[in-house]
PDB file of C-alpha atoms in Angstrom:
ATOM      1  CA  MET A   1     102.991  80.543 101.785  1.00  0.00           C
ATOM      2  CA  GLY A   2     103.018  76.806 102.609  1.00  0.00           C
ATOM      3  CA  GLU A   3     101.805  75.819 106.021  1.00  0.00           C
ATOM      4  CA  GLN A   4     101.669  72.814 108.008  1.00  0.00           C
ATOM      5  CA  ALA A   5      99.004  70.919 110.079  1.00  0.00           C
ATOM      6  CA  PRO A   6      97.332  73.202 112.866  1.00  0.00           C
ATOM      7  CA  ALA A   7      97.829  72.493 116.648  1.00  0.00           C
ATOM      8  CA  GLU A   8      94.190  72.097 116.684  1.00  0.00           C
ATOM      9  CA  ALA A   9      91.363  71.653 114.199  1.00  0.00           C
ATOM     10  CA  SER A  10      88.589  74.272 113.491  1.00  0.00           C
ATOM     11  CA  GLY A  11      85.856  74.407 116.145  1.00  0.00           C
ATOM     12  CA  LYS A  12      83.257  73.846 113.420  1.00  0.00           C
ATOM     13  CA  ALA A  13      82.089  70.116 112.990  1.00  0.00           C
ATOM     14  CA  ARG A  14      82.700  68.827 109.626  1.00  0.00           C
ATOM     15  CA  PRO A  15      80.033  67.006 107.516  1.00  0.00           C
ATOM     16  CA  ALA A  16      79.956  63.212 108.522  1.00  0.00           C
ATOM     17  CA  SER A  17      80.327  62.416 104.813  1.00  0.00           C
ATOM     18  CA  GLN A  18      83.779  63.924 104.571  1.00  0.00           C
ATOM     19  CA  GLY A  19      86.095  60.972 105.286  1.00  0.00           C
ATOM     20  CA  LYS A  20      88.943  59.837 103.257  1.00  0.00           C
ATOM     21  CA  ALA A  21      89.963  61.329  99.928  1.00  0.00           C
ATOM     22  CA  SER A  22      87.461  58.947  98.182  1.00  0.00           C
ATOM     23  CA  ALA A  23      84.569  60.020 100.342  1.00  0.00           C
ATOM     24  CA  LYS A  24      81.364  60.979  98.559  1.00  0.00           C
ATOM     25  CA  LYS A  25      80.497  64.625  98.494  1.00  0.00           C
ATOM     26  CA  PRO A  26      77.979  65.820 101.133  1.00  0.00           C
ATOM     27  CA  LYS A  27      74.528  65.409  99.961  1.00  0.00           C
ATOM     28  CA  ALA A  28      73.821  69.331 100.114  1.00  0.00           C
ATOM     29  CA  ALA A  29      76.852  69.890  97.909  1.00  0.00           C
ATOM     30  CA  THR A  30      75.931  67.254  95.664  1.00  0.00           C
ATOM     31  CA  ALA A  31      72.469  68.819  95.104  1.00  0.00           C
ATOM     32  CA  VAL A  32      73.732  72.164  94.685  1.00  0.00           C
ATOM     33  CA  ALA A  33      76.427  70.980  92.342  1.00  0.00           C
ATOM     34  CA  ALA A  34      74.015  69.164  90.298  1.00  0.00           C
ATOM     35  CA  GLY A  35      71.652  72.044  89.873  1.00  0.00           C
ATOM     36  CA  ALA A  36      74.708  74.313  89.079  1.00  0.00           C
ATOM     37  CA  SER A  37      75.858  71.992  86.459  1.00  0.00           C
ATOM     38  CA  GLY A  38      72.707  71.598  84.597  1.00  0.00           C
ATOM     39  CA  LYS A  39      72.518  67.740  85.417  1.00  0.00           C
ATOM     40  CA  GLY A  40      69.869  68.184  88.038  1.00  0.00           C
ATOM     41  CA  LYS A  41      67.124  70.554  88.755  1.00  0.00           C
ATOM     42  CA  PRO A  42      68.483  74.079  88.483  1.00  0.00           C
ATOM     43  CA  GLU A  43      68.739  75.956  91.605  1.00  0.00           C
ATOM     44  CA  SER A  44      66.311  78.922  91.618  1.00  0.00           C
ATOM     45  CA  ARG A  45      67.544  82.437  92.471  1.00  0.00           C
ATOM     46  CA  LEU A  46      65.516  82.300  95.756  1.00  0.00           C
ATOM     47  CA  ALA A  47      67.304  78.943  96.883  1.00  0.00           C
ATOM     48  CA  MET A  48      70.728  80.517  95.745  1.00  0.00           C
ATOM     49  CA  ILE A  49      70.017  83.749  97.829  1.00  0.00           C
ATOM     50  CA  ARG A  50      69.013  81.484 100.882  1.00  0.00           C
ATOM     51  CA  ARG A  51      72.162  79.354 100.397  1.00  0.00           C
ATOM     52  CA  ALA A  52      74.333  82.451 100.094  1.00  0.00           C
ATOM     53  CA  ARG A  53      73.054  83.988 103.208  1.00  0.00           C
ATOM     54  CA  ARG A  54      73.489  80.828 105.180  1.00  0.00           C
ATOM     55  CA  ILE A  55      77.033  80.592 104.008  1.00  0.00           C
ATOM     56  CA  ASN A  56      77.435  84.219 105.395  1.00  0.00           C
ATOM     57  CA  ARG A  57      75.940  83.027 108.767  1.00  0.00           C
ATOM     58  CA  GLU A  58      78.318  80.063 108.768  1.00  0.00           C
ATOM     59  CA  LEU A  59      81.358  82.091 107.976  1.00  0.00           C
ATOM     60  CA  ALA A  60      80.418  84.732 110.609  1.00  0.00           C
ATOM     61  CA  GLU A  61      80.585  81.769 113.271  1.00  0.00           C
ATOM     62  CA  VAL A  62      83.957  80.455 111.697  1.00  0.00           C
ATOM     63  CA  TYR A  63      85.631  83.948 111.703  1.00  0.00           C
ATOM     64  CA  PRO A  64      83.933  86.051 114.320  1.00  0.00           C
ATOM     65  CA  TYR A  65      87.271  88.026 114.400  1.00  0.00           C
ATOM     66  CA  ALA A  66      87.471  88.786 110.711  1.00  0.00           C
ATOM     67  CA  HIS A  67      88.903  92.297 110.103  1.00  0.00           C
ATOM     68  CA  PRO A  68      90.758  94.291 107.556  1.00  0.00           C
ATOM     69  CA  GLU A  69      94.203  92.709 107.312  1.00  0.00           C
ATOM     70  CA  LEU A  70      96.092  95.922 106.904  1.00  0.00           C
ATOM     71  CA  ASP A  71      97.441  97.815 109.871  1.00  0.00           C
ATOM     72  CA  PHE A  72      96.338 101.269 110.237  1.00  0.00           C
ATOM     73  CA  ARG A  73      95.242 103.871 112.818  1.00  0.00           C
ATOM     74  CA  ASN A  74      93.415 106.484 110.826  1.00  0.00           C
ATOM     75  CA  SER A  75      91.685 106.760 107.326  1.00  0.00           C
ATOM     76  CA  PHE A  76      94.912 108.202 105.685  1.00  0.00           C
ATOM     77  CA  GLU A  77      97.036 105.173 106.965  1.00  0.00           C
ATOM     78  CA  LEU A  78      94.279 102.999 105.586  1.00  0.00           C
ATOM     79  CA  LEU A  79      94.119 104.687 102.253  1.00  0.00           C
ATOM     80  CA  VAL A  80      97.943 104.591 101.746  1.00  0.00           C
ATOM     81  CA  ALA A  81      98.302 100.825 102.937  1.00  0.00           C
ATOM     82  CA  THR A  82      95.395  99.852 100.434  1.00  0.00           C
ATOM     83  CA  VAL A  83      97.110 101.570  97.625  1.00  0.00           C
ATOM     84  CA  LEU A  84     100.288  99.763  98.456  1.00  0.00           C
ATOM     85  CA  SER A  85      98.674  96.416  98.688  1.00  0.00           C
ATOM     86  CA  ALA A  86      98.158  96.105  94.890  1.00  0.00           C
ATOM     87  CA  GLN A  87     100.206  93.087  93.509  1.00  0.00           C
ATOM     88  CA  THR A  88     101.668  92.162  96.932  1.00  0.00           C
ATOM     89  CA  THR A  89     100.564  90.779 100.310  1.00  0.00           C
ATOM     90  CA  ASP A  90      99.039  92.546 103.186  1.00  0.00           C
ATOM     91  CA  LEU A  91     101.879  91.173 105.355  1.00  0.00           C
ATOM     92  CA  ARG A  92     104.523  92.729 103.196  1.00  0.00           C
ATOM     93  CA  VAL A  93     102.568  96.233 103.303  1.00  0.00           C
ATOM     94  CA  ASN A  94     102.307  95.904 107.129  1.00  0.00           C
ATOM     95  CA  GLN A  95     105.900  95.312 107.316  1.00  0.00           C
ATOM     96  CA  THR A  96     106.640  98.480 105.278  1.00  0.00           C
ATOM     97  CA  THR A  97     104.267 100.990 106.545  1.00  0.00           C
ATOM     98  CA  PRO A  98     105.791 101.495 110.109  1.00  0.00           C
ATOM     99  CA  ALA A  99     108.689 103.287 108.692  1.00  0.00           C
ATOM    100  CA  LEU A 100     106.815 105.024 106.084  1.00  0.00           C
ATOM    101  CA  PHE A 101     104.204 106.538 108.435  1.00  0.00           C
ATOM    102  CA  ALA A 102     106.954 107.450 110.939  1.00  0.00           C
ATOM    103  CA  ALA A 103     108.624 109.514 108.045  1.00  0.00           C
ATOM    104  CA  TYR A 104     105.255 110.938 106.735  1.00  0.00           C
ATOM    105  CA  PRO A 105     102.575 110.778 109.236  1.00  0.00           C
ATOM    106  CA  THR A 106      99.931 113.236 107.300  1.00  0.00           C
ATOM    107  CA  PRO A 107      99.058 113.935 103.889  1.00  0.00           C
ATOM    108  CA  GLU A 108     100.895 117.387 104.002  1.00  0.00           C
ATOM    109  CA  ASP A 109     104.107 115.387 104.948  1.00  0.00           C
ATOM    110  CA  MET A 110     103.734 112.990 102.373  1.00  0.00           C
ATOM    111  CA  ALA A 111     102.812 115.531  99.704  1.00  0.00           C
ATOM    112  CA  ALA A 112     106.153 117.266 100.348  1.00  0.00           C
ATOM    113  CA  ALA A 113     108.219 113.955 100.336  1.00  0.00           C
ATOM    114  CA  ASP A 114     111.301 113.458  98.236  1.00  0.00           C
ATOM    115  CA  PRO A 115     110.302 111.085  95.477  1.00  0.00           C
ATOM    116  CA  GLU A 116     113.376 109.039  95.773  1.00  0.00           C
ATOM    117  CA  ARG A 117     113.179 108.645  99.309  1.00  0.00           C
ATOM    118  CA  LEU A 118     109.557 107.664  99.264  1.00  0.00           C
ATOM    119  CA  GLU A 119     110.313 105.202  96.622  1.00  0.00           C
ATOM    120  CA  GLU A 120     112.983 103.576  98.789  1.00  0.00           C
ATOM    121  CA  LEU A 121     110.620 103.351 101.741  1.00  0.00           C
ATOM    122  CA  ILE A 122     107.980 101.408  99.815  1.00  0.00           C
ATOM    123  CA  ARG A 123     110.345  99.345  97.589  1.00  0.00           C
ATOM    124  CA  PRO A 124     109.387  96.120  99.538  1.00  0.00           C
ATOM    125  CA  THR A 125     106.008  96.277  98.239  1.00  0.00           C
ATOM    126  CA  GLY A 126     106.698  96.056  94.552  1.00  0.00           C
ATOM    127  CA  PHE A 127     105.985  98.600  91.589  1.00  0.00           C
ATOM    128  CA  PHE A 128     107.527 100.982  93.930  1.00  0.00           C
ATOM    129  CA  ARG A 129     107.909 103.935  91.374  1.00  0.00           C
ATOM    130  CA  MET A 130     104.370 103.597  90.271  1.00  0.00           C
ATOM    131  CA  LYS A 131     103.007 103.515  93.751  1.00  0.00           C
ATOM    132  CA  ALA A 132     105.142 106.383  95.017  1.00  0.00           C
ATOM    133  CA  LYS A 133     103.597 108.412  92.012  1.00  0.00           C
ATOM    134  CA  SER A 134     100.284 107.502  93.204  1.00  0.00           C
ATOM    135  CA  LEU A 135     100.864 108.366  96.774  1.00  0.00           C
ATOM    136  CA  LEU A 136     102.409 111.694  96.043  1.00  0.00           C
ATOM    137  CA  GLY A 137      99.352 112.532  93.844  1.00  0.00           C
ATOM    138  CA  LEU A 138      96.689 111.426  96.342  1.00  0.00           C
ATOM    139  CA  SER A 139      98.695 113.290  99.075  1.00  0.00           C
ATOM    140  CA  GLN A 140      98.693 116.355  97.229  1.00  0.00           C
ATOM    141  CA  ALA A 141      95.102 116.154  96.248  1.00  0.00           C
ATOM    142  CA  LEU A 142      94.018 115.623  99.915  1.00  0.00           C
ATOM    143  CA  ARG A 143      96.068 118.562 100.782  1.00  0.00           C
ATOM    144  CA  ASP A 144      94.817 120.858  97.963  1.00  0.00           C
ATOM    145  CA  ARG A 145      91.333 119.738  97.544  1.00  0.00           C
ATOM    146  CA  PHE A 146      90.180 118.186 100.755  1.00  0.00           C
ATOM    147  CA  ASP A 147      91.952 120.230 103.383  1.00  0.00           C
ATOM    148  CA  GLY A 148      94.317 117.445 104.356  1.00  0.00           C
ATOM    149  CA  GLU A 149      91.346 115.011 105.120  1.00  0.00           C
ATOM    150  CA  VAL A 150      90.437 111.745 103.507  1.00  0.00           C
ATOM    151  CA  PRO A 151      86.975 112.310 102.063  1.00  0.00           C
ATOM    152  CA  GLY A 152      84.089 110.000 103.243  1.00  0.00           C
ATOM    153  CA  ARG A 153      82.343 109.633  99.820  1.00  0.00           C
ATOM    154  CA  LEU A 154      83.128 107.140  96.980  1.00  0.00           C
ATOM    155  CA  GLU A 155      82.554 109.700  94.443  1.00  0.00           C
ATOM    156  CA  ASP A 156      85.308 111.845  96.007  1.00  0.00           C
ATOM    157  CA  LEU A 157      87.716 108.950  96.677  1.00  0.00           C
ATOM    158  CA  VAL A 158      87.985 107.532  93.161  1.00  0.00           C
ATOM    159  CA  THR A 159      88.989 111.001  91.941  1.00  0.00           C
ATOM    160  CA  LEU A 160      92.416 110.470  93.995  1.00  0.00           C
ATOM    161  CA  PRO A 161      95.382 109.016  92.038  1.00  0.00           C
ATOM    162  CA  GLY A 162      95.675 105.292  92.391  1.00  0.00           C
ATOM    163  CA  VAL A 163      92.420 104.963  94.030  1.00  0.00           C
ATOM    164  CA  GLY A 164      89.600 102.814  92.294  1.00  0.00           C
ATOM    165  CA  ARG A 165      86.191 101.445  93.724  1.00  0.00           C
ATOM    166  CA  LYS A 166      87.958  98.490  95.525  1.00  0.00           C
ATOM    167  CA  THR A 167      90.293 100.894  97.419  1.00  0.00           C
ATOM    168  CA  ALA A 168      87.358 103.341  98.100  1.00  0.00           C
ATOM    169  CA  ASN A 169      85.252 100.693  99.452  1.00  0.00           C
ATOM    170  CA  VAL A 170      88.034  99.446 101.924  1.00  0.00           C
ATOM    171  CA  VAL A 171      88.469 102.876 103.089  1.00  0.00           C
ATOM    172  CA  LEU A 172      84.659 103.713 103.462  1.00  0.00           C
ATOM    173  CA  GLY A 173      83.776 100.382 105.142  1.00  0.00           C
ATOM    174  CA  ASN A 174      86.673 100.208 107.592  1.00  0.00           C
ATOM    175  CA  ALA A 175      87.360 103.913 108.366  1.00  0.00           C
ATOM    176  CA  PHE A 176      83.892 105.585 107.929  1.00  0.00           C
ATOM    177  CA  GLY A 177      81.407 102.634 108.525  1.00  0.00           C
ATOM    178  CA  VAL A 178      79.839 103.202 105.139  1.00  0.00           C
ATOM    179  CA  PRO A 179      78.889  99.619 103.868  1.00  0.00           C
ATOM    180  CA  GLY A 180      80.524  98.285 100.771  1.00  0.00           C
ATOM    181  CA  ILE A 181      81.745  95.153  98.958  1.00  0.00           C
ATOM    182  CA  THR A 182      85.407  94.727  98.420  1.00  0.00           C
ATOM    183  CA  VAL A 183      86.117  92.714  95.292  1.00  0.00           C
ATOM    184  CA  ASP A 184      89.642  91.528  95.442  1.00  0.00           C
ATOM    185  CA  THR A 185      91.172  88.306  93.825  1.00  0.00           C
ATOM    186  CA  HIS A 186      89.977  86.085  96.747  1.00  0.00           C
ATOM    187  CA  PHE A 187      86.453  87.490  96.973  1.00  0.00           C
ATOM    188  CA  GLY A 188      85.932  87.102  93.173  1.00  0.00           C
ATOM    189  CA  ARG A 189      87.193  83.574  93.111  1.00  0.00           C
ATOM    190  CA  LEU A 190      85.050  82.371  96.068  1.00  0.00           C
ATOM    191  CA  VAL A 191      81.767  84.047  94.921  1.00  0.00           C
ATOM    192  CA  ARG A 192      82.198  82.340  91.629  1.00  0.00           C
ATOM    193  CA  ARG A 193      82.915  79.037  93.391  1.00  0.00           C
ATOM    194  CA  PHE A 194      79.861  79.505  95.645  1.00  0.00           C
ATOM    195  CA  LYS A 195      77.773  80.202  92.128  1.00  0.00           C
ATOM    196  CA  TRP A 196      76.537  83.451  93.457  1.00  0.00           C
ATOM    197  CA  THR A 197      77.651  85.127  90.153  1.00  0.00           C
ATOM    198  CA  GLU A 198      79.385  84.205  87.035  1.00  0.00           C
ATOM    199  CA  GLN A 199      80.786  87.699  86.350  1.00  0.00           C
ATOM    200  CA  GLN A 200      84.391  88.318  86.043  1.00  0.00           C
ATOM    201  CA  ASP A 201      84.451  92.218  86.091  1.00  0.00           C
ATOM    202  CA  PRO A 202      84.818  93.407  89.539  1.00  0.00           C
ATOM    203  CA  GLU A 203      82.257  96.194  89.300  1.00  0.00           C
ATOM    204  CA  LYS A 204      79.724  93.669  87.943  1.00  0.00           C
ATOM    205  CA  VAL A 205      80.593  91.228  90.703  1.00  0.00           C
ATOM    206  CA  GLU A 206      80.045  93.907  93.132  1.00  0.00           C
ATOM    207  CA  ALA A 207      76.759  94.918  91.776  1.00  0.00           C
ATOM    208  CA  GLU A 208      75.329  91.189  91.631  1.00  0.00           C
ATOM    209  CA  ILE A 209      76.596  90.484  95.358  1.00  0.00           C
ATOM    210  CA  CYS A 210      75.043  93.676  96.527  1.00  0.00           C
ATOM    211  CA  GLY A 211      71.801  92.413  95.295  1.00  0.00           C
ATOM    212  CA  ILE A 212      71.944  89.225  97.308  1.00  0.00           C
ATOM    213  CA  PHE A 213      72.864  90.722 100.710  1.00  0.00           C
ATOM    214  CA  PRO A 214      71.350  93.428 102.814  1.00  0.00           C
ATOM    215  CA  LYS A 215      73.460  96.560 102.782  1.00  0.00           C
ATOM    216  CA  SER A 216      74.390  96.074 106.512  1.00  0.00           C
ATOM    217  CA  ASP A 217      76.251  92.890 105.803  1.00  0.00           C
ATOM    218  CA  TRP A 218      78.357  94.191 102.826  1.00  0.00           C
ATOM    219  CA  THR A 219      81.586  95.145 104.673  1.00  0.00           C
ATOM    220  CA  MET A 220      81.776  92.179 107.141  1.00  0.00           C
ATOM    221  CA  LEU A 221      80.750  89.875 104.406  1.00  0.00           C
ATOM    222  CA  SER A 222      83.705  90.869 102.364  1.00  0.00           C
ATOM    223  CA  HIS A 223      85.986  90.424 105.461  1.00  0.00           C
ATOM    224  CA  ARG A 224      84.696  86.818 105.970  1.00  0.00           C
ATOM    225  CA  VAL A 225      84.749  85.675 102.244  1.00  0.00           C
ATOM    226  CA  VAL A 226      88.496  87.157 102.076  1.00  0.00           C
ATOM    227  CA  PHE A 227      89.399  85.320 105.278  1.00  0.00           C
ATOM    228  CA  HIS A 228      88.117  82.044 104.053  1.00  0.00           C
ATOM    229  CA  GLY A 229      89.770  82.379 100.946  1.00  0.00           C
ATOM    230  CA  ARG A 230      93.006  82.966 102.456  1.00  0.00           C
ATOM    231  CA  ARG A 231      92.665  80.333 105.094  1.00  0.00           C
ATOM    232  CA  ILE A 232      90.853  77.502 103.686  1.00  0.00           C
ATOM    233  CA  CYS A 233      89.520  77.905 100.086  1.00  0.00           C
ATOM    234  CA  HIS A 234      92.751  78.544  98.277  1.00  0.00           C
ATOM    235  CA  ALA A 235      93.011  79.113  94.477  1.00  0.00           C
ATOM    236  CA  ARG A 236      95.072  76.085  93.548  1.00  0.00           C
ATOM    237  CA  ASN A 237      94.149  73.454  96.266  1.00  0.00           C
ATOM    238  CA  PRO A 238      91.187  74.310  98.389  1.00  0.00           C
ATOM    239  CA  ALA A 239      91.083  72.448 101.811  1.00  0.00           C
ATOM    240  CA  CYS A 240      87.673  71.030 101.049  1.00  0.00           C
ATOM    241  CA  GLY A 241      88.119  68.325 103.586  1.00  0.00           C
ATOM    242  CA  ALA A 242      88.564  70.906 106.452  1.00  0.00           C
ATOM    243  CA  CYS A 243      85.901  73.265 105.253  1.00  0.00           C
ATOM    244  CA  PRO A 244      83.085  74.096 107.563  1.00  0.00           C
ATOM    245  CA  ILE A 245      80.749  75.084 104.791  1.00  0.00           C
ATOM    246  CA  ALA A 246      81.479  72.133 102.450  1.00  0.00           C
ATOM    247  CA  PRO A 247      77.741  70.998 102.533  1.00  0.00           C
ATOM    248  CA  LEU A 248      76.780  74.412 101.065  1.00  0.00           C
ATOM    249  CA  CYS A 249      79.404  74.689  98.304  1.00  0.00           C
ATOM    250  CA  PRO A 250      78.800  73.397  94.796  1.00  0.00           C
ATOM    251  CA  ALA A 251      82.631  73.410  94.288  1.00  0.00           C
ATOM    252  CA  TYR A 252      83.360  70.883  96.967  1.00  0.00           C
ATOM    253  CA  GLY A 253      85.902  68.383  95.704  1.00  0.00           C
ATOM    254  CA  GLU A 254      88.057  70.725  93.586  1.00  0.00           C
ATOM    255  CA  GLY A 255      90.523  70.389  96.377  1.00  0.00           C
ATOM    256  CA  GLU A 256      91.845  67.845  99.026  1.00  0.00           C
ATOM    257  CA  THR A 257      88.707  66.164 100.561  1.00  0.00           C
ATOM    258  CA  ASP A 258      90.698  63.991 103.197  1.00  0.00           C
ATOM    259  CA  PRO A 259      90.305  65.704 106.465  1.00  0.00           C
ATOM    260  CA  GLU A 260      93.797  64.919 107.775  1.00  0.00           C
ATOM    261  CA  LYS A 261      95.281  65.966 104.477  1.00  0.00           C
ATOM    262  CA  ALA A 262      93.204  69.114 104.273  1.00  0.00           C
ATOM    263  CA  LYS A 263      94.228  70.325 107.586  1.00  0.00           C
ATOM    264  CA  LYS A 264      97.708  70.256 106.455  1.00  0.00           C
ATOM    265  CA  LEU A 265      96.825  73.103 103.855  1.00  0.00           C
ATOM    266  CA  LEU A 266      95.246  75.465 106.325  1.00  0.00           C
ATOM    267  CA  LYS A 267      96.885  78.835 106.700  1.00  0.00           C
ATOM    268  CA  TYR A 268      97.482  81.683 109.034  1.00  0.00           C
ATOM    269  CA  GLU A 269      95.712  81.130 112.389  1.00  0.00           C
ATOM    270  CA  LYS A 270      93.966  78.041 111.287  1.00  0.00           C
ATOM    271  CA  GLY A 271      97.329  76.589 110.590  1.00  0.00           C
ATOM    272  CA  GLY A 272      98.785  77.761 113.544  1.00  0.00           C
ATOM    273  CA  TYR A 273     101.077  80.475 112.132  1.00  0.00           C
ATOM    274  CA  PRO A 274     100.993  84.166 112.259  1.00  0.00           C
ATOM    275  CA  GLY A 275      98.561  86.189 110.504  1.00  0.00           C
ATOM    276  CA  GLN A 276      99.280  89.215 108.258  1.00  0.00           C
ATOM    277  CA  ARG A 277      98.956  92.123 110.883  1.00  0.00           C
ATOM    278  CA  LEU A 278     101.845  93.184 113.097  1.00  0.00           C
ATOM    279  CA  SER A 279      99.259  94.680 115.163  1.00  0.00           C
ATOM    280  CA  PRO A 280      96.042  92.663 114.872  1.00  0.00           C
ATOM    281  CA  PRO A 281      92.805  93.511 116.804  1.00  0.00           C
ATOM    282  CA  PRO A 282      92.637  92.192 120.392  1.00  0.00           C
ATOM    283  CA  ASP A 283      90.231  89.439 119.510  1.00  0.00           C
ATOM    284  CA  TYR A 284      92.400  87.861 116.959  1.00  0.00           C
ATOM    285  CA  PRO A 285      93.215  84.237 117.952  1.00  0.00           C
ATOM    286  CA  GLY A 286      96.262  83.801 115.988  1.00  0.00           C
ATOM    287  CA  LEU A 287      99.841  85.213 116.230  1.00  0.00           C
ATOM    288  CA  PRO A 288     101.008  88.698 115.365  1.00  0.00           C
ATOM    289  CA  ALA A 289     103.065  88.862 112.033  1.00  0.00           C
ATOM    290  CA  PRO A 290     106.838  89.365 112.494  1.00  0.00           C
ATOM    291  CA  PRO A 291     108.448  92.721 111.507  1.00  0.00           C
ATOM    292  CA  LEU A 292     110.322  93.238 108.034  1.00  0.00           C
ATOM    293  CA  GLY A 293     113.579  91.271 107.973  1.00  0.00           C
ATOM    294  CA  ALA A 294     112.512  88.704 110.565  1.00  0.00           C
ATOM    295  CA  ARG A 295     112.324  84.969 109.723  1.00  0.00           C
ATOM    296  CA  THR A 296     109.032  83.747 108.660  1.00  0.00           C
ATOM    297  CA  GLU A 297     107.292  80.270 107.765  1.00  0.00           C
ATOM    298  CA  SER A 298     107.473  79.550 104.058  1.00  0.00           C
TER     299      SER A 298
END
């Protein structure tokens, strides 16, 4: 999703050292990068933990409105939406689920669904045959083993078809208030850029990050990091020159460092365009996403 310059810049002040593209790294970022690369004094674990927790505090100021970007009204809707979100965007899921939940509002309804009709309803999310099989299986399991209720324990959730630790943590953290780290593509990419971990396996990433932060921070940390990855710290060209945590990031300079050019890379509400939810929370400062079939910025 390509975006243009935002109507206004982020409220966070940028480091004074971030000027033109040829500008030097902020001193703190230079020091962190030197330690991480082995060219300077290695960063101790205690220093890394302090830096990580400061990043979390900074992100909390940048994204006080961070939230799950899937539309849902109850735990069943969140579970289904999260399963559908594999290999597609939350926006496409949110554009698809209104018709889906109108047809099948409960696990009992979905468990009895005609497979071909279910497939057609979720076709826009991709991999619709596999996802339909998972939705039928998990709905039947909820009906038959859990009295039609979504269980509030990880060990129960991961027994449902199509539900792994990531999906379980999303549901637990956002529907039941049980803290958890959600390791998706954005989260894994950023925590490695931040040098919080070198792990690639999601479960190992989850375990290491859980050891850095208090349990009470886990769910909101996940939202903040994912928000930052979607809006500023992109995979291919991070907007380093518009990043409010640049002085704390050892990966500063991997992307565009010129502030004006970096602003043109900002996405969603940071770039002045709609977010991913059709029904965002009241405190979301951006625009609601358009329904399926409506013209969107590309």
